[in-house]
Short mmCIF file of C-alpha atoms and ligand atoms in Angstrom, two decimals:
data_model
loop_
_atom_site.label_atom_id
_atom_site.label_comp_id
_atom_site.label_asym_id
_atom_site.label_seq_id
_atom_site.Cartn_x
_atom_site.Cartn_y
_atom_site.Cartn_z
CA MET A 244 -3.61 7.59 -26.15
CA ASP A 245 -1.37 6.62 -23.21
CA VAL A 246 -3.11 6.84 -19.87
CA GLY A 247 -1.49 6.21 -16.50
CA ILE A 248 0.11 7.77 -13.47
CA ASP A 249 1.02 11.39 -13.70
CA HIS A 250 2.16 11.73 -10.12
CA ILE A 251 2.35 9.60 -6.96
CA ALA A 252 2.82 10.35 -3.32
CA PHE A 253 3.03 8.49 -0.05
CA TYR A 254 2.06 9.33 3.57
CA THR A 255 2.84 7.23 6.58
CA PRO A 256 2.27 8.12 10.31
CA GLY A 257 5.17 9.58 12.13
CA HIS A 258 5.62 6.53 14.47
CA PHE A 259 6.92 3.05 14.13
CA LEU A 260 7.41 -0.15 16.22
CA ALA A 261 10.68 -1.99 15.89
CA LEU A 262 9.97 -5.73 15.44
CA ASP A 263 13.07 -6.99 17.16
CA GLU A 264 11.67 -5.29 20.28
CA LEU A 265 8.23 -6.79 19.70
CA ALA A 266 9.71 -10.21 19.17
CA THR A 267 11.65 -10.01 22.53
CA VAL A 268 8.43 -9.19 24.31
CA ARG A 269 6.54 -12.05 22.58
CA GLY A 270 9.36 -14.51 23.25
CA VAL A 271 10.16 -15.06 19.62
CA ASP A 272 13.60 -15.09 17.94
CA PRO A 273 13.79 -11.62 16.36
CA LYS A 274 15.19 -13.18 13.18
CA LYS A 275 11.82 -14.91 12.63
CA TYR A 276 10.27 -11.41 12.04
CA THR A 277 13.21 -9.62 10.45
CA GLU A 278 14.39 -12.49 8.13
CA GLY A 279 11.72 -15.24 8.21
CA ILE A 280 8.99 -12.65 7.43
CA GLY A 281 11.27 -9.88 6.18
CA ILE A 282 9.85 -6.83 8.08
CA ARG A 283 12.05 -4.84 10.46
CA GLU A 284 9.71 -1.93 11.37
CA ILE A 285 6.00 -1.33 11.14
CA SER A 286 4.31 2.13 10.97
CA ILE A 287 1.93 2.84 13.84
CA ALA A 288 -1.08 5.07 13.50
CA SER A 289 -1.90 7.29 16.54
CA ASN A 290 -5.38 7.29 17.93
CA ASP A 291 -6.26 10.60 16.09
CA GLU A 292 -5.26 9.04 12.66
CA ASP A 293 -7.59 6.85 10.66
CA ALA A 294 -8.02 5.82 7.01
CA VAL A 295 -9.53 9.32 6.19
CA VAL A 296 -6.62 11.12 7.80
CA LEU A 297 -3.95 9.08 6.02
CA ALA A 298 -5.85 9.39 2.66
CA ALA A 299 -6.25 13.14 2.91
CA ASN A 300 -2.57 13.65 3.85
CA ALA A 301 -1.44 11.70 0.82
CA ALA A 302 -3.98 13.40 -1.48
CA ASP A 303 -2.93 16.85 -0.45
CA LYS A 304 0.67 15.99 -0.97
CA VAL A 305 0.20 14.54 -4.49
CA ILE A 306 -1.91 17.51 -5.68
CA ASP A 307 0.73 19.99 -4.32
CA GLU A 308 3.69 18.10 -5.84
CA ALA A 309 1.99 17.71 -9.26
CA GLY A 310 1.13 21.49 -9.24
CA ILE A 311 -2.33 20.90 -10.71
CA SER A 312 -5.61 22.75 -9.99
CA ARG A 313 -7.92 21.00 -7.67
CA SER A 314 -10.87 21.83 -9.95
CA ASP A 315 -9.24 19.70 -12.67
CA ILE A 316 -10.04 16.51 -10.63
CA GLY A 317 -13.24 14.90 -11.82
CA LEU A 318 -12.97 11.48 -10.20
CA LEU A 319 -12.02 10.67 -6.61
CA ILE A 320 -11.77 7.03 -5.58
CA VAL A 321 -10.51 5.70 -2.21
CA GLY A 322 -9.55 2.14 -2.07
CA THR A 323 -9.65 1.05 1.55
CA GLU A 324 -10.68 -1.82 3.90
CA SER A 325 -10.31 0.29 6.94
CA ALA A 326 -13.41 2.41 6.49
CA GLU A 327 -15.11 3.71 9.65
CA ASP A 328 -18.63 3.76 8.19
CA LYS A 329 -20.68 1.24 6.30
CA SER A 330 -22.42 3.78 4.15
CA LYS A 331 -20.70 7.18 4.02
CA PRO A 332 -17.61 6.79 1.88
CA THR A 333 -14.12 7.67 3.19
CA ALA A 334 -13.73 9.55 -0.10
CA THR A 335 -16.43 12.08 0.93
CA HIS A 336 -14.35 13.19 3.84
CA VAL A 337 -11.14 13.43 1.71
CA HIS A 338 -13.03 15.45 -0.91
CA GLU A 339 -13.97 18.05 1.70
CA LEU A 340 -10.68 18.09 3.57
CA VAL A 341 -8.59 18.53 0.42
CA GLY A 342 -10.87 21.07 -1.16
CA ILE A 343 -11.97 19.54 -4.46
CA GLY A 344 -14.88 21.07 -6.22
CA PRO A 345 -18.40 19.68 -6.63
CA ASN A 346 -18.03 18.65 -10.20
CA CYS A 347 -16.40 15.27 -9.24
CA ARG A 348 -17.57 11.67 -8.84
CA VAL A 349 -16.56 10.65 -5.32
CA TYR A 350 -16.66 7.03 -3.99
CA ASP A 351 -14.90 4.12 -2.22
CA ILE A 352 -14.04 0.72 -3.57
CA MET A 353 -13.72 -2.12 -1.11
CA HIS A 354 -12.11 -5.44 -1.96
CA ALA A 355 -9.54 -6.24 0.61
CA CYS A 356 -6.02 -5.18 -0.59
CA ILE A 357 -6.90 -4.89 -4.27
CA GLY A 358 -9.64 -2.07 -3.87
CA ALA A 359 -7.33 0.77 -4.93
CA THR A 360 -5.95 -1.21 -7.93
CA TYR A 361 -9.55 -1.68 -9.10
CA GLY A 362 -9.78 2.08 -8.49
CA VAL A 363 -6.85 2.73 -10.80
CA LEU A 364 -8.43 0.50 -13.59
CA SER A 365 -11.69 2.39 -13.27
CA ALA A 366 -9.76 5.62 -13.60
CA LEU A 367 -7.97 4.48 -16.69
CA ASP A 368 -11.30 3.71 -18.28
CA TRP A 369 -12.85 7.08 -17.09
CA VAL A 370 -9.85 9.10 -18.46
CA ARG A 371 -10.33 7.33 -21.79
CA GLY A 372 -14.07 8.36 -21.86
CA ALA A 373 -16.08 10.74 -19.73
CA GLY A 374 -13.05 12.23 -17.93
CA LYS A 375 -11.05 13.27 -21.05
CA GLY A 376 -8.81 16.26 -20.29
CA ARG A 377 -9.25 15.88 -16.52
CA TYR A 378 -7.56 14.01 -13.62
CA ALA A 379 -8.62 11.05 -11.53
CA LEU A 380 -7.37 10.99 -7.97
CA VAL A 381 -7.06 7.46 -6.67
CA ILE A 382 -6.01 6.89 -3.04
CA ALA A 383 -5.07 3.67 -1.32
CA SER A 384 -5.43 4.09 2.47
CA ASP A 385 -5.25 1.51 5.28
CA ILE A 386 -4.22 0.67 8.79
CA ALA A 387 -3.50 -3.01 8.74
CA ARG A 388 -4.33 -4.40 12.16
CA TYR A 389 -4.10 -8.02 13.48
CA GLU A 390 -4.98 -9.33 16.88
CA ARG A 391 -2.12 -8.91 19.43
CA GLU A 392 -0.06 -12.18 19.81
CA SER A 393 -1.39 -13.55 16.55
CA ALA A 394 0.83 -14.86 13.69
CA GLY A 395 -0.20 -11.83 11.63
CA GLU A 396 0.86 -9.26 14.30
CA PRO A 397 4.34 -8.62 12.85
CA THR A 398 2.78 -7.98 9.38
CA GLN A 399 0.70 -4.83 10.43
CA GLY A 400 1.30 -1.36 9.08
CA ALA A 401 -0.17 1.98 8.04
CA GLY A 402 -0.03 4.29 5.15
CA ALA A 403 -1.58 5.79 2.12
CA VAL A 404 -0.55 6.29 -1.46
CA ALA A 405 -2.22 8.81 -3.71
CA MET A 406 -2.00 8.80 -7.44
CA LEU A 407 -3.16 11.20 -10.17
CA ILE A 408 -4.24 9.54 -13.31
CA CYS A 409 -4.61 11.27 -16.73
CA ALA A 410 -3.84 11.07 -20.40
CA ASN A 411 -0.25 11.52 -21.52
CA PRO A 412 1.06 11.06 -18.00
CA ARG A 413 4.47 12.27 -16.92
CA LEU A 414 5.39 9.13 -14.93
CA MET A 415 4.04 5.93 -16.51
CA ALA A 416 1.48 4.52 -18.78
CA LEU A 417 -0.51 1.61 -17.42
CA GLU A 418 -2.42 -1.41 -19.24
CA GLU A 419 -4.13 -4.32 -17.61
CA VAL A 420 -2.60 -7.64 -18.65
CA SER A 421 -4.71 -10.28 -16.84
CA SER A 422 -6.93 -10.84 -13.90
CA PHE A 423 -8.04 -13.61 -11.65
CA SER A 424 -11.03 -14.09 -9.17
CA LYS A 425 -12.17 -16.95 -6.99
CA SER A 426 -14.23 -17.03 -3.92
CA VAL A 427 -12.14 -18.12 -0.94
CA TYR A 428 -11.96 -17.53 2.76
CA ASP A 429 -8.33 -16.75 3.30
CA PHE A 430 -8.57 -13.49 5.17
CA TRP A 431 -11.94 -11.79 6.05
CA LYS A 432 -13.42 -9.27 8.43
CA PRO A 433 -16.93 -9.98 9.70
CA LEU A 434 -18.66 -6.54 10.35
CA GLU A 435 -18.80 -6.95 14.10
CA LYS A 436 -15.02 -7.88 14.52
CA LYS A 437 -12.18 -5.47 15.31
CA TYR A 438 -9.61 -7.70 13.73
CA PRO A 439 -9.56 -9.95 10.51
CA ILE A 440 -9.81 -13.72 10.65
CA VAL A 441 -6.83 -15.24 8.82
CA ASP A 442 -6.08 -18.63 7.48
CA GLY A 443 -2.45 -17.57 7.17
CA MET A 444 -0.80 -20.48 5.23
CA PHE A 445 -3.92 -20.92 3.04
CA SER A 446 -3.81 -17.12 2.24
CA ALA A 447 -0.24 -17.48 1.16
CA GLN A 448 -1.21 -20.37 -1.19
CA CYS A 449 -4.14 -18.37 -2.69
CA TYR A 450 -1.75 -15.46 -3.27
CA ALA A 451 0.80 -17.65 -5.07
CA ASP A 452 -1.75 -19.47 -7.14
CA ALA A 453 -3.30 -16.10 -8.24
CA ALA A 454 0.09 -14.73 -9.18
CA THR A 455 0.94 -17.84 -11.18
CA TYR A 456 -2.32 -17.68 -13.04
CA CYS A 457 -1.92 -13.93 -13.85
CA PHE A 458 1.68 -14.14 -14.96
CA GLN A 459 0.95 -17.18 -17.16
CA GLN A 460 -1.35 -15.11 -19.34
CA GLU A 461 1.62 -12.93 -20.64
CA THR A 462 4.89 -13.49 -22.45
CA LEU A 463 6.99 -11.83 -19.96
CA LYS A 464 9.56 -9.08 -20.72
CA LYS A 465 12.67 -10.29 -18.88
CA GLY A 466 14.26 -6.87 -18.38
CA ALA A 467 11.19 -5.59 -16.54
CA ALA A 468 11.06 -4.70 -12.74
CA PHE A 469 8.49 -6.97 -10.90
CA VAL A 470 6.52 -5.11 -8.28
CA PHE A 471 4.25 -7.24 -6.00
CA HIS A 472 1.58 -6.66 -3.42
CA ALA A 473 3.84 -7.21 -0.37
CA PRO A 474 1.97 -8.59 2.78
CA TYR A 475 5.48 -9.52 3.89
CA PRO A 476 8.68 -9.64 1.79
CA LYS A 477 9.31 -13.42 2.24
CA LEU A 478 5.98 -14.35 0.44
CA VAL A 479 7.10 -12.13 -2.55
CA GLN A 480 10.44 -13.95 -2.70
CA GLN A 481 8.78 -17.35 -2.54
CA THR A 482 6.24 -16.29 -5.19
CA TYR A 483 8.79 -14.87 -7.52
CA HIS A 484 10.70 -18.19 -7.51
CA ARG A 485 7.41 -19.80 -8.80
CA ILE A 486 6.99 -17.13 -11.48
CA ALA A 487 10.64 -17.31 -12.54
CA LYS A 488 9.95 -20.96 -13.65
CA LEU A 489 7.42 -19.52 -16.18
CA PHE A 490 10.15 -17.97 -18.25
CA ASP A 491 12.86 -20.59 -17.67
CA ASP A 492 14.82 -18.36 -15.41
CA ALA A 493 17.89 -20.53 -14.43
CA SER A 494 19.06 -18.19 -11.67
CA PRO A 495 16.00 -16.97 -9.75
CA LYS A 496 18.02 -15.95 -6.77
CA GLU A 497 20.08 -13.44 -8.85
CA SER A 498 17.12 -12.26 -10.84
CA PHE A 499 15.13 -11.75 -7.60
CA LEU A 500 17.86 -9.31 -6.39
CA GLU A 501 17.97 -7.59 -9.78
CA LYS A 502 14.21 -7.19 -10.56
CA VAL A 503 12.16 -7.68 -7.43
CA ALA A 504 14.16 -6.74 -4.30
CA ALA A 505 14.06 -2.95 -5.04
CA GLY A 506 10.26 -3.06 -4.69
CA LEU A 507 10.45 -4.37 -1.20
CA ARG A 508 12.77 -1.84 0.52
CA TYR A 509 10.01 0.23 2.00
CA ALA A 510 7.76 -2.70 2.79
CA SER A 511 10.28 -3.92 5.19
CA ARG A 512 10.14 -0.66 7.05
CA VAL A 513 6.45 0.23 6.83
CA GLY A 514 4.76 -3.35 7.04
CA ASN A 515 1.65 -4.31 5.08
CA ILE A 516 -0.40 -1.28 4.06
CA TYR A 517 -3.07 -3.40 2.31
CA THR A 518 -4.44 -1.34 -0.60
CA GLY A 519 -1.40 0.78 -0.95
CA SER A 520 1.19 -1.99 -0.69
CA VAL A 521 1.79 -2.60 -4.54
CA TRP A 522 1.90 1.15 -5.22
CA LEU A 523 4.42 1.73 -2.42
CA GLY A 524 6.40 -1.06 -4.12
CA LEU A 525 6.35 0.95 -7.31
CA MET A 526 7.67 4.01 -5.40
CA SER A 527 10.30 1.76 -3.82
CA VAL A 528 11.68 0.63 -7.24
CA LEU A 529 11.67 4.32 -8.42
CA GLY A 530 13.25 5.53 -5.20
CA GLU A 531 15.94 2.97 -5.38
CA PHE A 532 16.77 3.84 -9.03
CA HIS A 533 16.95 7.52 -8.02
CA GLU A 534 19.25 6.82 -5.16
CA ARG A 535 21.69 4.44 -6.79
CA LYS A 536 22.28 6.80 -9.74
CA GLN A 537 23.83 4.10 -11.98
CA GLU A 538 22.01 4.41 -15.13
CA PRO A 539 21.11 7.69 -16.76
CA SER A 540 17.43 6.99 -17.18
CA ILE A 541 14.88 4.54 -15.73
CA THR A 542 14.24 3.22 -19.24
CA ASP A 543 17.91 2.18 -19.33
CA ALA A 544 17.49 0.36 -15.92
CA TYR A 545 14.24 -1.48 -16.66
CA ASP A 546 12.18 -2.54 -19.71
CA GLY A 547 9.04 -1.23 -18.01
CA CYS A 548 7.51 -2.98 -15.04
CA TYR A 549 4.88 -5.53 -13.94
CA LEU A 550 2.60 -4.73 -11.02
CA PHE A 551 0.89 -7.66 -9.38
CA SER A 552 -1.94 -6.73 -6.95
CA TYR A 553 -3.78 -9.15 -4.74
CA GLY A 554 -6.80 -8.87 -2.49
CA SER A 555 -8.01 -11.58 -0.17
CA GLY A 556 -11.27 -13.15 -0.85
CA CYS A 557 -9.90 -13.14 -3.61
CA GLY A 558 -9.04 -11.06 -6.68
CA ALA A 559 -5.77 -10.42 -8.45
CA VAL A 560 -4.66 -8.20 -11.36
CA LEU A 561 -1.43 -8.05 -13.37
CA ILE A 562 -0.73 -4.58 -14.82
CA ARG A 563 2.06 -3.69 -17.24
CA GLY A 564 3.60 -0.22 -16.79
CA GLU A 565 5.85 1.70 -19.23
CA PHE A 566 8.02 4.39 -17.72
CA VAL A 567 7.74 7.67 -19.59
CA PRO A 568 11.18 9.01 -20.90
CA GLY A 569 12.24 11.95 -18.80
CA CYS A 570 10.19 10.90 -15.77
CA GLU A 571 13.32 11.07 -13.50
CA GLN A 572 12.47 14.70 -12.82
CA ILE A 573 9.49 13.58 -10.76
CA LEU A 574 11.49 11.17 -8.62
CA LYS A 575 13.36 14.09 -7.04
CA LYS A 576 10.10 15.00 -5.24
CA PHE A 577 9.78 11.54 -3.58
CA ASP A 578 10.40 11.80 0.14
CA VAL A 579 9.50 8.24 1.37
CA GLN A 580 12.97 7.55 2.78
CA GLU A 581 12.94 10.93 4.58
CA GLN A 582 9.46 10.25 6.08
CA LEU A 583 10.63 6.80 7.27
CA ASP A 584 13.83 8.20 8.83
CA ALA A 585 11.96 10.92 10.59
CA ARG A 586 9.51 8.68 12.44
CA ASN A 587 9.61 8.36 16.23
CA LYS A 588 9.97 4.76 17.74
CA VAL A 589 7.12 3.78 20.07
CA SER A 590 7.67 1.28 22.91
CA VAL A 591 5.91 -2.11 22.89
CA GLY A 592 4.00 -0.80 25.93
CA ASP A 593 2.69 2.27 24.07
CA TYR A 594 1.80 0.12 21.07
CA GLU A 595 -0.23 -2.11 23.40
CA ARG A 596 -1.93 0.92 24.94
CA LEU A 597 -2.90 2.31 21.42
CA ALA A 598 -4.22 -1.25 20.48
CA GLU A 599 -6.40 -1.35 23.66
CA ILE A 600 -7.88 2.13 22.94
CA TYR A 601 -8.72 0.97 19.42
CA GLU A 602 -10.28 -2.30 20.82
CA ARG A 603 -12.73 -0.44 23.16
CA GLY A 604 -13.42 2.37 20.61
CA GLY A 605 -11.76 5.01 22.97
CA SER A 606 -11.46 8.68 22.24
CA PRO A 607 -8.66 10.24 20.07
CA GLN A 608 -8.08 12.62 22.88
CA GLU A 609 -6.79 9.89 25.21
CA LYS A 610 -3.01 10.45 25.61
CA VAL A 611 -0.51 7.73 24.86
CA SER A 612 2.93 9.40 25.58
CA ALA A 613 3.46 11.95 22.88
CA ILE A 614 2.06 9.85 20.05
CA LYS A 615 -0.25 11.92 17.91
CA ALA A 616 -1.11 12.76 14.27
CA SER A 617 1.78 14.45 12.42
CA GLY A 618 -0.55 16.23 10.04
CA PRO A 619 -1.71 18.16 8.11
CA PHE A 620 -5.02 16.39 9.09
CA LYS A 621 -6.23 14.64 12.19
CA PHE A 622 -9.46 12.92 13.58
CA ILE A 623 -10.96 15.09 16.25
CA GLY A 624 -13.67 12.86 17.56
CA VAL A 625 -17.29 11.99 17.32
CA GLU A 626 -20.00 14.55 17.81
CA ASP A 627 -23.74 13.68 17.33
CA GLU A 628 -22.53 10.30 16.01
CA LYS A 629 -20.65 12.13 13.24
CA ARG A 630 -16.81 11.76 12.73
CA ILE A 631 -15.13 15.23 12.84
CA TYR A 632 -11.77 16.05 11.22
CA GLY A 633 -9.64 19.08 11.33
CA SER A 634 -6.06 20.34 10.99
CA VAL A 635 -3.19 19.46 13.32
P1 LIG B 782 4.05 -17.70 11.10
O1 LIG B 782 3.39 -18.44 12.16
O2 LIG B 782 5.02 -16.70 11.39
O3 LIG B 782 4.78 -18.77 10.08
O4 LIG B 782 2.93 -17.08 10.19
P2 LIG B 782 6.11 -19.61 10.09
O5 LIG B 782 6.21 -20.24 11.42
O6 LIG B 782 5.97 -20.49 8.92
O7 LIG B 782 7.28 -18.60 10.01
C1 LIG B 782 7.39 -17.66 8.92
C2 LIG B 782 8.82 -17.83 8.30
O8 LIG B 782 9.73 -17.52 9.28
C3 LIG B 782 9.20 -19.29 7.80
O9 LIG B 782 9.92 -19.11 6.62
C4 LIG B 782 10.02 -19.77 8.89
O10 LIG B 782 10.97 -20.76 8.44
C5 LIG B 782 10.83 -18.49 9.31
P3 LIG B 782 9.72 -20.13 5.34
O11 LIG B 782 9.83 -21.45 5.84
O12 LIG B 782 8.16 -19.72 4.80
O13 LIG B 782 10.76 -19.59 4.44
N1 LIG B 782 11.39 -18.54 10.63
C6 LIG B 782 12.67 -18.06 10.84
N2 LIG B 782 13.54 -17.42 10.11
C7 LIG B 782 14.76 -17.05 10.67
N3 LIG B 782 15.08 -17.20 11.95
C8 LIG B 782 14.18 -17.83 12.80
C9 LIG B 782 12.96 -18.34 12.25
N4 LIG B 782 11.82 -18.83 12.77
C10 LIG B 782 10.99 -18.98 11.76
N5 LIG B 782 14.48 -18.09 14.09
C11 LIG B 782 1.90 -16.00 8.32
C12 LIG B 782 3.23 -16.61 8.88
C13 LIG B 782 2.00 -15.56 6.99
C14 LIG B 782 0.90 -17.16 8.33
C15 LIG B 782 1.48 -14.90 9.29
O14 LIG B 782 2.31 -13.79 9.23
C16 LIG B 782 0.07 -14.33 8.88
O15 LIG B 782 -0.94 -14.94 9.21
N6 LIG B 782 0.05 -13.21 8.18
C17 LIG B 782 -1.19 -12.56 7.79
C18 LIG B 782 -1.81 -13.03 6.48
C19 LIG B 782 -0.85 -12.78 5.29
O16 LIG B 782 -0.08 -11.90 5.33
N7 LIG B 782 -1.14 -13.51 4.16
C20 LIG B 782 -0.37 -13.26 2.91
C21 LIG B 782 -1.13 -13.62 1.73
S1 LIG B 782 -2.86 -12.99 1.75
C22 LIG B 782 -2.71 -11.24 1.31
O17 LIG B 782 -1.60 -11.00 0.84
C23 LIG B 782 -3.80 -10.36 1.56
C24 LIG B 782 -3.64 -9.50 2.66
O18 LIG B 782 -2.72 -8.44 2.44
C25 LIG B 782 -5.01 -8.91 3.16
C26 LIG B 782 -5.96 -8.30 2.18
O19 LIG B 782 -5.98 -8.61 0.95
O20 LIG B 782 -6.74 -7.43 2.57
C27 LIG B 782 -3.15 -10.19 3.98
#
């Protein structure tokens, strides 16, 4: 029985910061961000948007687009490292906001950027066993924040990807190929800190080593698309050059453009979205195929795909995906490009004001120009020490 993704949807806040403008204020050559790192724009969450809001927006969208009944969802997992509570799962809020029935397992998975991928793997097992005939909803939702003026600042981002997993899926079947784990301190978030601590160059080394290990375990199909967790596109390019040696690729520059670059298009406009990054990369490959309209079907364009997911700390997984013939119909519903083009640009000054509100734990009612949640859900505030959510 094939099990995999039936439908996938993305949500990003309605605002972005242009990195050439940030670079100018930071006294950095803009090309360092746009070319050296490979990110041009980063999505910015308003102060009435958090990981619950982004997750619920993406979840609502994927259910509507797939046209399934909410009562058919028997498992709901949120992968996030941006949770606002150390006990009550983000997924419980999403369960309520989106209106999924009580006959459902609901929980979060936290392991840096790989949490949602572990959620997908759990969902595949669940569909093969207890969840036969039902859907699992897996959501990757994060707001990637780094300290202002730190090296990581241009690699921030915000967004959520929601996926429906079931048997005989309409989009793609998934199988785990290999995994890797090792305890390292490359990127971590002590509970009392507002921002992560990062050993940037070491983290890049850990990422590349984990990728090399995972890809070494498989005889790779050369015609496949390669989708990577993309903290910043340059790292993916450097890592792919290492992977290409594993299958004696004599022209890695060309094959990067053919097999990898399509998966980075959205990353360069959204930034790092942590758990959702690799899944947005998959949507990027599919979206690019849909727009270029060269081959009649995705199975003509690619011999399946490899999805490489990495989470600091660290864990990594390589997944093989097989596109389902006829899945092109689903791609017509993707609106990532439209969402990105519709965002409003924020000034560096407004971005700094939002960061300052976040740092002191200010109220979502504090006004920063016209920057607010674009909906359908928003964070209203804290009452009796409880976080309250509602509609825009
Ligand atoms: P940096 O200080 O910007 O590094 O920090 P740099 O000075 O080496 O510059 C970066 C690149 O820009 C270099 O390219 C420069 O040459 C180039 P390279 O040599 O590597 O090819 N450059 C220029 N290019 C064009 N014009 C110019 C120019 N100047 C310089 N004028 C660093 C980079 C990655 C350390 C920083 O962004 C950082 O700390 N990021 C956060 C950590 C991170 O993203 N790590 C990635 C692996 S870990 C991971 O993926 C997990 C994660 O997603 C979290 C989780 O799992 O939860 C982060």
